[in-house]
Amino acid sequence: MSKQQEPGTAKKGLLRIVFSRTGIILLLLLVQIAIMFGSIYYLHEYIHYVYGTTMILQVVVLIYLINAEGNPAFKMTWMLCVLAFPVFGVVFYIFVKMQVGTRFMRDRLAALKIETDPYMEQDPDVIDAIWASKSANAKLAYYLSSQLGFPTYRNTDVTYYPLGEYKFKAMVEELKKAEKFIFMEYFIVEKGYMWGTILNILREKAAEGVEVRFMYDGMCAISMLPYRYPARLKRYGIKCKMANKVRPFLSTTQNNRDHRKICVIDGKVGFTGGVNLGDEYINRKVRFGHWKDTAIRLEGDAVQSLTMIFLQMWNADERRTEEYENYLTPKRAGLKRELGYVIPYADSPFDNENVGEEVYFHILNHARKYVHIMTPYLILDHEMLTTLKRAAKSGIEVVIIMPHIPDKWYAFAVAKTYYKELIKGGVQIYEYRPGFVHAKVFVSDDDTATVGTINLDYRSLYLHFENGVFIYNNSEIDRIERDFQQTLLKCRKVSLVEVRKRTMLTKILGQVLRLFAPLM
């Protein structure tokens, strides 16, 4: 057995999935849906009563939707569902709103935020300094700190990685240096060279007495890893769990995936960005041409926020008291002004704050010269679409780099439905010819940037657990912009003529799929 391969294999292939635990879960979910539909069908003998009750409930639900808080696009999709399928739409909406699991997760995360607040306190001197430098960014810093508990830090070195393989090499080197603890949280973990290499290091470190905690999203159990994989890692001394396990019960919490990518080593060094733990992310396996991804490394005071963000998620399903004091970042002495300001932040679907989108809005609304964006998906709500166009019409150079070879054809088809309106509004769109762009980067005016996990789509902005890092007045921003320009040389610009020449079938398909954009 190769040293880079962990023992055991994930279930793959249709038959294995069908006869696996995953197949049983899917079957039970289908049975529950069938019961819901069947119950409605067998009430046809009482059709007059059912029809009257449904009409009343339909009106009540529509009035509630119109007056409810939330994104208009989601409300419009629900209204369409209720109007098109009155009985099922009403029943399903009531079912969703009554979800106990959603309320439990919201309350639990709120309690964990209170627990971690003492370790996420804002230094008022830092806010005063950023006010003197750029008041707009000071307002964002105040919002992130006072409303959400994500403080602004100084004294933090930032290193930007323009490709996943560079981040992988650096992370391996840092993991080997671990002495106290390693925390890792990832959306995708897939068997191969990358994960095999990391797993060997984690096993070695656990054997040395280093505390190792590893968490990955429960969707990996569908086809990438065996369902009991956490138990296997525990035998190596690694504390492991799945975030939001896929369970055989209809629940809206299944829609809220843990899309974060965090690695913290001894509280001194932290990594985040778009890179998951799979060989395509470091271009050892080719799926959609060349894989363009990005990541950043933090070293210094700001790492403490990444630690606390990880511990909040880790303890979401725990009942024991966490010893937060054991994982604090040693504060640097003095002040290194040249390092600027760093704000690690996280987004949750349960806090009624669209943190990732607010950061993106902030950059677009306060840019003076340009905003350059890399994103794998472009599925926008009205507010983001309007903001992008308004910035471009105000004389700001707004450039978006998209993939040329998509990983999801349906998401790409929907993205193209926005091209015409964006280009007419002055936004420039480029596609990365060598393959797939998985980077999530905003960079503006040579002094502001954010790198993280947050795509420009509904799922990232509203439904998933996400994280990122806002950077201001740090020299690494120059490298981010240079990488954007170098990537642009490998792209082709999308013209309005090209968009108009798309076939009628392509246009219709994209427009129909756009009805379900909030689900993508």
Short mmCIF file of C-alpha atoms in Angstrom, two decimals:
data_model
loop_
_atom_site.label_atom_id
_atom_site.label_comp_id
_atom_site.label_asym_id
_atom_site.label_seq_id
_atom_site.Cartn_x
_atom_site.Cartn_y
_atom_site.Cartn_z
CA MET A 1 0.00 0.00 0.00
CA SER A 2 1.38 3.41 -0.97
CA LYS A 3 2.25 5.70 1.92
CA GLN A 4 0.13 8.42 0.32
CA GLN A 5 -3.04 6.30 0.34
CA GLU A 6 -5.18 5.87 3.42
CA PRO A 7 -6.60 2.37 3.92
CA GLY A 8 -10.05 1.67 2.67
CA THR A 9 -11.99 3.06 -0.27
CA ALA A 10 -15.09 5.17 -0.63
CA LYS A 11 -18.15 3.63 -2.23
CA LYS A 12 -18.27 4.56 -5.90
CA GLY A 13 -20.48 3.63 -8.78
CA LEU A 14 -24.24 3.60 -9.05
CA LEU A 15 -24.81 0.10 -7.64
CA ARG A 16 -22.57 0.66 -4.63
CA ILE A 17 -24.32 3.94 -3.83
CA VAL A 18 -27.76 2.32 -4.23
CA PHE A 19 -26.91 -0.50 -1.80
CA SER A 20 -24.95 1.66 0.62
CA ARG A 21 -26.13 3.66 3.61
CA THR A 22 -26.39 6.63 1.22
CA GLY A 23 -28.86 4.66 -0.90
CA ILE A 24 -30.95 3.87 2.17
CA ILE A 25 -31.01 7.54 3.18
CA LEU A 26 -32.10 8.61 -0.31
CA LEU A 27 -34.77 5.90 -0.33
CA LEU A 28 -36.16 7.04 3.03
CA LEU A 29 -36.23 10.64 1.84
CA LEU A 30 -38.17 9.60 -1.28
CA VAL A 31 -40.59 7.62 0.89
CA GLN A 32 -41.27 10.72 3.01
CA ILE A 33 -41.89 12.82 -0.10
CA ALA A 34 -44.20 10.11 -1.48
CA ILE A 35 -46.16 10.06 1.79
CA MET A 36 -46.54 13.84 1.61
CA PHE A 37 -47.88 13.65 -1.96
CA GLY A 38 -49.92 10.53 -1.22
CA SER A 39 -51.66 12.11 1.75
CA ILE A 40 -52.76 14.97 -0.46
CA TYR A 41 -54.02 12.56 -3.16
CA TYR A 42 -56.08 10.39 -0.80
CA LEU A 43 -57.91 13.47 0.45
CA HIS A 44 -59.60 13.87 -2.95
CA GLU A 45 -62.88 12.58 -1.52
CA TYR A 46 -62.99 15.74 0.53
CA ILE A 47 -61.92 17.90 -2.38
CA HIS A 48 -64.33 20.75 -1.66
CA TYR A 49 -63.14 21.10 1.93
CA VAL A 50 -59.51 20.65 0.90
CA TYR A 51 -59.85 23.21 -1.88
CA GLY A 52 -61.44 25.78 0.42
CA THR A 53 -58.88 25.24 3.17
CA THR A 54 -56.03 25.37 0.65
CA MET A 55 -57.30 28.63 -0.82
CA ILE A 56 -57.38 30.22 2.62
CA LEU A 57 -53.92 28.90 3.49
CA GLN A 58 -52.61 29.99 0.09
CA VAL A 59 -53.75 33.57 0.67
CA VAL A 60 -52.32 33.55 4.21
CA VAL A 61 -48.96 32.18 2.99
CA LEU A 62 -48.78 34.74 0.15
CA ILE A 63 -49.55 37.63 2.51
CA TYR A 64 -46.94 36.32 4.93
CA LEU A 65 -44.34 35.98 2.16
CA ILE A 66 -44.94 39.51 0.88
CA ASN A 67 -44.42 40.98 4.34
CA ALA A 68 -41.67 38.66 5.55
CA GLU A 69 -38.03 39.69 5.87
CA GLY A 70 -35.57 38.13 3.50
CA ASN A 71 -34.24 38.17 -0.03
CA PRO A 72 -36.94 38.97 -2.63
CA ALA A 73 -35.63 36.28 -5.00
CA PHE A 74 -36.27 33.55 -2.43
CA LYS A 75 -39.72 34.96 -1.71
CA MET A 76 -40.52 35.08 -5.44
CA THR A 77 -39.51 31.43 -5.87
CA TRP A 78 -41.73 30.41 -2.96
CA MET A 79 -44.63 32.45 -4.31
CA LEU A 80 -44.24 30.78 -7.70
CA CYS A 81 -44.25 27.36 -6.01
CA VAL A 82 -47.37 28.19 -3.96
CA LEU A 83 -49.25 29.57 -6.98
CA ALA A 84 -48.24 26.79 -9.39
CA PHE A 85 -48.79 23.90 -6.95
CA PRO A 86 -51.30 25.25 -4.42
CA VAL A 87 -51.72 22.20 -2.20
CA PHE A 88 -48.18 20.85 -2.20
CA GLY A 89 -46.61 24.34 -2.25
CA VAL A 90 -48.56 25.48 0.82
CA VAL A 91 -47.93 22.26 2.76
CA PHE A 92 -44.23 22.26 1.91
CA TYR A 93 -43.78 25.91 2.87
CA ILE A 94 -45.48 25.36 6.24
CA PHE A 95 -43.29 22.28 6.75
CA VAL A 96 -40.14 24.31 6.05
CA LYS A 97 -41.12 27.16 8.39
CA MET A 98 -41.85 24.72 11.22
CA GLN A 99 -38.38 23.11 11.12
CA VAL A 100 -37.22 22.46 14.68
CA GLY A 101 -33.67 21.65 13.58
CA THR A 102 -33.23 25.09 12.05
CA ARG A 103 -34.24 26.86 15.26
CA PHE A 104 -32.01 24.57 17.32
CA MET A 105 -28.95 25.29 15.15
CA ARG A 106 -29.64 29.04 15.20
CA ASP A 107 -29.93 29.09 18.99
CA ARG A 108 -26.86 26.88 19.47
CA LEU A 109 -24.67 29.03 17.24
CA ALA A 110 -25.90 32.18 19.01
CA ALA A 111 -24.91 30.65 22.34
CA LEU A 112 -21.46 29.72 20.99
CA LYS A 113 -20.95 33.27 19.76
CA ILE A 114 -21.55 34.52 23.31
CA GLU A 115 -19.01 31.97 24.60
CA THR A 116 -16.33 33.12 22.14
CA ASP A 117 -17.01 36.87 22.42
CA PRO A 118 -14.39 37.38 25.17
CA TYR A 119 -11.75 36.04 22.76
CA MET A 120 -12.91 38.18 19.82
CA GLU A 121 -12.78 41.62 21.45
CA GLN A 122 -11.95 44.61 19.30
CA ASP A 123 -8.91 46.72 20.16
CA PRO A 124 -10.28 50.31 19.99
CA ASP A 125 -6.86 51.66 18.98
CA VAL A 126 -7.03 49.62 15.78
CA ILE A 127 -10.42 51.11 14.88
CA ASP A 128 -9.13 54.61 15.59
CA ALA A 129 -6.17 54.00 13.30
CA ILE A 130 -8.29 52.69 10.42
CA TRP A 131 -10.66 55.67 10.78
CA ALA A 132 -7.69 57.96 10.21
CA SER A 133 -6.63 55.94 7.17
CA LYS A 134 -9.91 55.18 5.33
CA SER A 135 -13.23 55.95 6.99
CA ALA A 136 -15.23 53.68 4.65
CA ASN A 137 -13.23 50.64 5.70
CA ALA A 138 -13.54 51.74 9.32
CA LYS A 139 -17.33 51.54 8.95
CA LEU A 140 -17.04 47.98 7.60
CA ALA A 141 -14.70 47.12 10.47
CA TYR A 142 -17.22 48.52 12.97
CA TYR A 143 -20.06 46.51 11.38
CA LEU A 144 -18.09 43.24 11.40
CA SER A 145 -16.94 43.75 14.98
CA SER A 146 -19.96 45.25 16.74
CA GLN A 147 -22.69 43.31 14.94
CA LEU A 148 -20.97 39.99 14.27
CA GLY A 149 -17.96 39.72 16.57
CA PHE A 150 -15.18 39.69 13.95
CA PRO A 151 -12.50 42.16 15.06
CA THR A 152 -9.97 43.99 12.91
CA TYR A 153 -6.32 43.09 13.55
CA ARG A 154 -2.92 44.54 12.83
CA ASN A 155 0.44 42.75 13.18
CA THR A 156 -0.58 39.95 10.81
CA ASP A 157 1.54 38.74 7.90
CA VAL A 158 -0.44 37.75 4.80
CA THR A 159 0.81 35.43 2.06
CA TYR A 160 -1.24 34.98 -1.11
CA TYR A 161 -1.12 31.77 -3.15
CA PRO A 162 -2.22 32.08 -6.80
CA LEU A 163 -2.60 28.30 -7.23
CA GLY A 164 -3.75 25.45 -5.04
CA GLU A 165 -0.47 23.56 -5.41
CA TYR A 166 1.43 26.47 -3.84
CA LYS A 167 -0.93 26.54 -0.88
CA PHE A 168 -0.67 22.77 -0.50
CA LYS A 169 3.13 22.87 -0.36
CA ALA A 170 3.12 25.67 2.23
CA MET A 171 0.44 24.01 4.34
CA VAL A 172 2.33 20.70 4.41
CA GLU A 173 5.44 22.51 5.65
CA GLU A 174 3.48 24.23 8.42
CA LEU A 175 1.64 21.05 9.46
CA LYS A 176 4.99 19.33 9.99
CA LYS A 177 5.96 22.09 12.45
CA ALA A 178 2.84 21.67 14.65
CA GLU A 179 3.58 21.28 18.37
CA LYS A 180 0.27 21.88 20.19
CA PHE A 181 -2.79 21.59 17.96
CA ILE A 182 -4.06 21.35 14.38
CA PHE A 183 -7.61 22.38 13.44
CA MET A 184 -8.88 21.64 9.92
CA GLU A 185 -12.35 22.27 8.44
CA TYR A 186 -13.04 21.53 4.76
CA PHE A 187 -16.00 21.22 2.42
CA ILE A 188 -14.55 18.46 0.23
CA VAL A 189 -12.13 15.69 1.18
CA GLU A 190 -11.38 13.12 -1.49
CA LYS A 191 -9.02 10.17 -1.51
CA GLY A 192 -5.80 10.82 -3.43
CA TYR A 193 -2.29 12.21 -3.22
CA MET A 194 -3.24 15.49 -1.52
CA TRP A 195 -5.37 14.00 1.23
CA GLY A 196 -3.07 10.99 1.62
CA THR A 197 -0.09 13.28 2.21
CA ILE A 198 -1.95 15.39 4.77
CA LEU A 199 -3.42 12.37 6.54
CA ASN A 200 0.03 10.84 7.04
CA ILE A 201 1.21 14.05 8.69
CA LEU A 202 -1.90 14.23 10.90
CA ARG A 203 -1.34 10.63 12.01
CA GLU A 204 2.29 11.35 12.84
CA LYS A 205 1.41 14.49 14.77
CA ALA A 206 -1.37 12.76 16.71
CA ALA A 207 1.12 10.04 17.67
CA GLU A 208 3.47 12.77 18.95
CA GLY A 209 0.75 14.11 21.25
CA VAL A 210 -0.42 17.03 19.11
CA GLU A 211 -4.18 17.59 19.39
CA VAL A 212 -5.65 17.10 15.91
CA ARG A 213 -9.25 17.98 15.09
CA PHE A 214 -10.54 17.40 11.57
CA MET A 215 -14.03 18.28 10.32
CA TYR A 216 -15.55 17.93 6.85
CA ASP A 217 -18.97 18.48 5.33
CA GLY A 218 -21.37 15.55 5.54
CA MET A 219 -21.99 15.50 1.78
CA CYS A 220 -18.59 13.81 1.38
CA ALA A 221 -20.24 10.63 2.70
CA ILE A 222 -22.43 10.45 -0.41
CA SER A 223 -19.65 9.27 -2.74
CA MET A 224 -16.20 10.45 -1.59
CA LEU A 225 -15.62 8.87 1.81
CA PRO A 226 -17.18 5.98 3.76
CA TYR A 227 -19.85 7.06 6.23
CA ARG A 228 -17.84 5.70 9.18
CA TYR A 229 -14.66 7.44 8.10
CA PRO A 230 -14.52 9.62 11.27
CA ALA A 231 -14.33 6.44 13.39
CA ARG A 232 -11.38 5.26 11.31
CA LEU A 233 -9.51 8.53 11.85
CA LYS A 234 -10.24 8.38 15.57
CA ARG A 235 -8.29 5.10 15.69
CA TYR A 236 -5.28 7.12 14.53
CA GLY A 237 -5.75 9.56 17.42
CA ILE A 238 -7.43 12.18 15.24
CA LYS A 239 -10.62 13.79 16.55
CA CYS A 240 -12.86 13.77 13.48
CA LYS A 241 -16.48 14.57 12.70
CA MET A 242 -18.80 15.38 9.83
CA ALA A 243 -20.46 18.79 9.85
CA ASN A 244 -24.19 18.54 9.19
CA LYS A 245 -24.45 14.80 8.54
CA VAL A 246 -26.77 13.68 5.77
CA ARG A 247 -29.66 12.01 7.60
CA PRO A 248 -32.75 10.10 6.41
CA PHE A 249 -35.16 12.87 7.44
CA LEU A 250 -36.58 15.75 5.43
CA SER A 251 -35.01 18.85 6.89
CA THR A 252 -34.05 22.26 5.52
CA THR A 253 -30.79 22.11 7.49
CA GLN A 254 -29.59 19.56 4.92
CA ASN A 255 -29.48 22.50 2.51
CA ASN A 256 -26.99 24.42 4.69
CA ARG A 257 -23.62 22.91 3.85
CA ASP A 258 -20.30 23.72 5.56
CA HIS A 259 -18.44 25.32 2.64
CA ARG A 260 -15.61 26.71 4.78
CA LYS A 261 -11.92 25.88 4.30
CA ILE A 262 -9.87 26.54 7.44
CA CYS A 263 -6.56 25.21 8.72
CA VAL A 264 -5.06 26.53 11.97
CA ILE A 265 -1.73 25.36 13.37
CA ASP A 266 -0.83 26.11 17.01
CA GLY A 267 -2.82 29.36 16.83
CA LYS A 268 0.15 30.91 15.04
CA VAL A 269 -0.54 30.19 11.37
CA GLY A 270 -3.84 29.88 9.50
CA PHE A 271 -4.88 29.08 5.93
CA THR A 272 -8.10 29.71 4.04
CA GLY A 273 -9.30 30.26 0.48
CA GLY A 274 -10.98 28.20 -2.22
CA VAL A 275 -8.77 25.10 -2.10
CA ASN A 276 -10.36 21.86 -0.85
CA LEU A 277 -8.56 18.59 -0.14
CA GLY A 278 -8.75 16.88 -3.53
CA ASP A 279 -6.22 16.27 -6.29
CA GLU A 280 -7.98 18.48 -8.86
CA TYR A 281 -7.36 21.49 -6.59
CA ILE A 282 -3.60 21.07 -7.00
CA ASN A 283 -3.78 20.02 -10.68
CA ARG A 284 -2.68 16.43 -10.07
CA LYS A 285 -5.99 15.31 -11.55
CA VAL A 286 -7.56 17.03 -14.58
CA ARG A 287 -11.34 17.33 -14.59
CA PHE A 288 -12.16 20.67 -16.20
CA GLY A 289 -8.87 21.73 -17.72
CA HIS A 290 -6.43 23.71 -15.60
CA TRP A 291 -7.79 24.40 -12.12
CA LYS A 292 -7.24 28.03 -11.11
CA ASP A 293 -7.65 28.49 -7.38
CA THR A 294 -6.35 30.82 -4.68
CA ALA A 295 -5.63 30.80 -0.95
CA ILE A 296 -4.00 32.91 1.74
CA ARG A 297 -1.88 32.26 4.79
CA LEU A 298 -2.11 34.36 7.95
CA GLU A 299 0.56 34.55 10.62
CA GLY A 300 0.05 36.73 13.65
CA ASP A 301 -2.77 38.20 15.73
CA ALA A 302 -5.61 37.61 13.24
CA VAL A 303 -5.20 33.83 13.38
CA GLN A 304 -7.18 33.86 16.64
CA SER A 305 -10.38 34.66 14.74
CA LEU A 306 -9.89 31.64 12.45
CA THR A 307 -9.43 29.49 15.57
CA MET A 308 -12.66 30.75 17.15
CA ILE A 309 -14.61 30.40 13.87
CA PHE A 310 -13.49 26.78 13.72
CA LEU A 311 -14.36 26.08 17.37
CA GLN A 312 -17.84 27.59 16.97
CA MET A 313 -18.61 25.14 14.17
CA TRP A 314 -16.91 22.21 15.90
CA ASN A 315 -19.02 22.69 19.04
CA ALA A 316 -22.34 23.17 17.24
CA ASP A 317 -23.32 19.58 18.10
CA GLU A 318 -21.30 19.30 21.32
CA ARG A 319 -22.53 19.72 24.88
CA ARG A 320 -19.22 19.94 26.73
CA THR A 321 -17.57 23.24 27.67
CA GLU A 322 -14.70 24.21 25.39
CA GLU A 323 -11.38 25.25 26.91
CA TYR A 324 -10.86 28.25 24.63
CA GLU A 325 -7.91 29.55 26.65
CA ASN A 326 -5.83 26.60 25.45
CA TYR A 327 -5.96 27.78 21.84
CA LEU A 328 -5.29 31.53 21.99
CA THR A 329 -2.87 33.21 19.61
CA PRO A 330 0.22 34.79 21.24
CA LYS A 331 0.01 38.54 20.62
CA ARG A 332 2.90 40.17 18.84
CA ALA A 333 4.76 42.94 20.63
CA GLY A 334 4.99 46.39 19.09
CA LEU A 335 3.28 47.59 15.93
CA LYS A 336 4.12 46.73 12.33
CA ARG A 337 2.32 49.44 10.37
CA GLU A 338 3.35 48.01 7.00
CA LEU A 339 1.13 44.95 7.58
CA GLY A 340 -2.04 47.05 7.43
CA TYR A 341 -5.35 45.61 8.60
CA VAL A 342 -6.76 42.08 8.46
CA ILE A 343 -10.32 40.93 9.27
CA PRO A 344 -11.09 37.20 9.18
CA TYR A 345 -14.88 36.80 8.98
CA ALA A 346 -17.44 34.03 8.66
CA ASP A 347 -20.95 33.73 7.28
CA SER A 348 -23.79 31.62 8.64
CA PRO A 349 -27.27 31.00 7.18
CA PHE A 350 -28.75 31.30 10.69
CA ASP A 351 -27.73 34.78 11.86
CA ASN A 352 -29.89 36.92 9.52
CA GLU A 353 -26.73 38.69 8.31
CA ASN A 354 -25.42 38.19 4.77
CA VAL A 355 -21.83 38.86 5.78
CA GLY A 356 -20.12 37.73 2.59
CA GLU A 357 -22.43 39.75 0.39
CA GLU A 358 -22.05 42.83 2.61
CA VAL A 359 -18.25 42.65 2.23
CA TYR A 360 -18.63 42.42 -1.54
CA PHE A 361 -21.11 45.31 -1.56
CA HIS A 362 -18.71 47.38 0.51
CA ILE A 363 -15.86 46.91 -1.94
CA LEU A 364 -18.06 47.73 -4.95
CA ASN A 365 -19.67 50.76 -3.33
CA HIS A 366 -16.43 52.36 -2.11
CA ALA A 367 -14.09 51.65 -5.01
CA ARG A 368 -12.50 54.69 -6.68
CA LYS A 369 -10.72 53.13 -9.67
CA TYR A 370 -11.44 49.43 -10.14
CA VAL A 371 -12.90 46.22 -8.74
CA HIS A 372 -11.48 42.99 -10.14
CA ILE A 373 -13.32 39.75 -9.40
CA MET A 374 -12.66 36.04 -9.84
CA THR A 375 -15.58 33.68 -9.23
CA PRO A 376 -16.58 30.20 -10.45
CA TYR A 377 -20.30 31.01 -10.48
CA LEU A 378 -22.40 34.04 -11.35
CA ILE A 379 -25.96 33.58 -10.10
CA LEU A 380 -27.01 36.98 -8.83
CA ASP A 381 -29.91 38.50 -6.98
CA HIS A 382 -31.28 41.87 -8.07
CA GLU A 383 -29.31 43.82 -5.47
CA MET A 384 -25.93 42.39 -6.47
CA LEU A 385 -26.73 42.76 -10.17
CA THR A 386 -27.68 46.40 -9.64
CA THR A 387 -24.59 47.12 -7.53
CA LEU A 388 -22.22 45.68 -10.15
CA LYS A 389 -23.84 47.75 -12.90
CA ARG A 390 -23.98 50.92 -10.81
CA ALA A 391 -20.27 50.69 -10.04
CA ALA A 392 -19.44 50.23 -13.73
CA LYS A 393 -21.72 53.10 -14.79
CA SER A 394 -20.01 55.32 -12.21
CA GLY A 395 -16.71 54.98 -14.04
CA ILE A 396 -15.29 52.14 -11.94
CA GLU A 397 -13.56 49.42 -13.96
CA VAL A 398 -15.47 46.27 -13.00
CA VAL A 399 -13.96 43.10 -14.46
CA ILE A 400 -15.14 39.56 -13.73
CA ILE A 401 -13.16 36.42 -14.60
CA MET A 402 -15.32 33.31 -15.04
CA PRO A 403 -14.44 29.75 -16.06
CA HIS A 404 -14.43 28.79 -19.74
CA ILE A 405 -14.82 25.10 -18.87
CA PRO A 406 -17.55 24.85 -16.20
CA ASP A 407 -17.89 22.12 -13.58
CA LYS A 408 -21.70 22.41 -13.53
CA TRP A 409 -23.35 22.98 -16.92
CA TYR A 410 -26.65 24.14 -15.42
CA ALA A 411 -25.00 26.78 -13.20
CA PHE A 412 -23.01 28.01 -16.22
CA ALA A 413 -26.19 28.21 -18.30
CA VAL A 414 -27.80 30.40 -15.64
CA ALA A 415 -24.66 32.56 -15.34
CA LYS A 416 -24.81 33.34 -19.05
CA THR A 417 -28.32 34.76 -18.67
CA TYR A 418 -26.72 37.65 -16.71
CA TYR A 419 -24.01 38.38 -19.30
CA LYS A 420 -26.08 40.62 -21.56
CA GLU A 421 -27.36 42.89 -18.78
CA LEU A 422 -23.96 43.13 -17.12
CA ILE A 423 -22.06 43.90 -20.34
CA LYS A 424 -24.63 46.51 -21.38
CA GLY A 425 -24.18 48.02 -17.91
CA GLY A 426 -20.44 48.40 -18.46
CA VAL A 427 -19.20 45.30 -16.61
CA GLN A 428 -16.43 43.44 -18.45
CA ILE A 429 -16.63 39.64 -18.43
CA TYR A 430 -13.76 37.33 -19.28
CA GLU A 431 -13.58 33.53 -19.41
CA TYR A 432 -10.46 31.61 -18.36
CA ARG A 433 -9.51 29.66 -21.51
CA PRO A 434 -7.27 26.97 -19.92
CA GLY A 435 -10.09 25.60 -17.77
CA PHE A 436 -11.96 26.22 -14.53
CA VAL A 437 -11.69 29.19 -12.16
CA HIS A 438 -12.52 28.19 -8.59
CA ALA A 439 -11.02 31.32 -6.97
CA LYS A 440 -13.18 33.66 -4.89
CA VAL A 441 -11.35 36.99 -4.97
CA PHE A 442 -12.28 40.69 -4.94
CA VAL A 443 -9.41 43.20 -5.26
CA SER A 444 -9.82 46.97 -5.52
CA ASP A 445 -7.77 50.17 -5.88
CA ASP A 446 -4.42 48.56 -4.96
CA ASP A 447 -5.30 48.76 -1.25
CA THR A 448 -8.31 46.50 -0.57
CA ALA A 449 -9.01 42.81 -1.16
CA THR A 450 -10.87 39.81 0.15
CA VAL A 451 -10.02 36.15 -0.41
CA GLY A 452 -12.13 33.28 0.86
CA THR A 453 -14.70 30.61 0.09
CA ILE A 454 -17.67 32.76 -0.97
CA ASN A 455 -18.94 32.39 -4.54
CA LEU A 456 -21.17 34.90 -6.31
CA ASP A 457 -24.22 32.67 -6.11
CA TYR A 458 -27.24 32.19 -3.87
CA ARG A 459 -25.91 29.12 -2.10
CA SER A 460 -22.72 30.82 -0.92
CA LEU A 461 -24.29 34.18 -0.16
CA TYR A 462 -27.38 32.90 1.67
CA LEU A 463 -27.43 29.16 2.38
CA HIS A 464 -23.95 27.90 3.26
CA PHE A 465 -21.49 28.33 6.09
CA GLU A 466 -18.64 30.37 4.56
CA ASN A 467 -15.57 32.35 5.53
CA GLY A 468 -13.10 34.87 4.14
CA VAL A 469 -10.46 37.44 5.01
CA PHE A 470 -10.73 41.17 4.32
CA ILE A 471 -7.34 42.83 3.80
CA TYR A 472 -6.51 46.55 3.71
CA ASN A 473 -3.19 48.36 3.23
CA ASN A 474 -1.12 45.18 3.12
CA SER A 475 1.60 44.79 0.48
CA GLU A 476 0.26 41.35 -0.50
CA ILE A 477 -2.66 43.11 -2.20
CA ASP A 478 -0.22 44.05 -4.97
CA ARG A 479 0.43 40.33 -5.55
CA ILE A 480 -3.31 39.63 -5.68
CA GLU A 481 -3.77 42.30 -8.36
CA ARG A 482 -0.73 41.07 -10.31
CA ASP A 483 -2.14 37.55 -10.26
CA PHE A 484 -5.45 38.90 -11.57
CA GLN A 485 -3.69 40.64 -14.45
CA GLN A 486 -1.63 37.54 -15.27
CA THR A 487 -4.77 35.42 -15.22
CA LEU A 488 -6.50 37.94 -17.48
CA LEU A 489 -3.84 37.31 -20.16
CA LYS A 490 -5.10 33.72 -20.37
CA CYS A 491 -8.73 34.77 -20.77
CA ARG A 492 -11.01 35.71 -23.63
CA LYS A 493 -13.34 38.67 -23.37
CA VAL A 494 -17.05 37.97 -23.80
CA SER A 495 -18.65 40.43 -26.23
CA LEU A 496 -22.25 41.54 -26.51
CA VAL A 497 -22.29 40.25 -30.10
CA GLU A 498 -21.30 36.79 -28.89
CA VAL A 499 -23.98 36.81 -26.21
CA ARG A 500 -26.66 37.74 -28.75
CA LYS A 501 -25.56 34.92 -31.07
CA ARG A 502 -26.35 32.22 -28.55
CA THR A 503 -28.86 29.68 -29.85
CA MET A 504 -32.51 30.03 -28.93
CA LEU A 505 -32.41 26.69 -27.12
CA THR A 506 -29.49 27.87 -24.96
CA LYS A 507 -31.30 31.09 -24.11
CA ILE A 508 -34.56 29.34 -23.20
CA LEU A 509 -32.77 26.70 -21.13
CA GLY A 510 -30.91 29.36 -19.16
CA GLN A 511 -34.04 31.42 -18.57
CA VAL A 512 -36.02 28.40 -17.35
CA LEU A 513 -33.21 27.34 -15.02
CA ARG A 514 -33.01 30.91 -13.72
CA LEU A 515 -36.42 30.36 -12.12
CA PHE A 516 -34.62 27.98 -9.76
CA ALA A 517 -31.57 30.24 -9.29
CA PRO A 518 -32.08 30.54 -5.51
CA LEU A 519 -31.49 26.79 -5.31
CA MET A 520 -28.17 26.94 -7.18
#
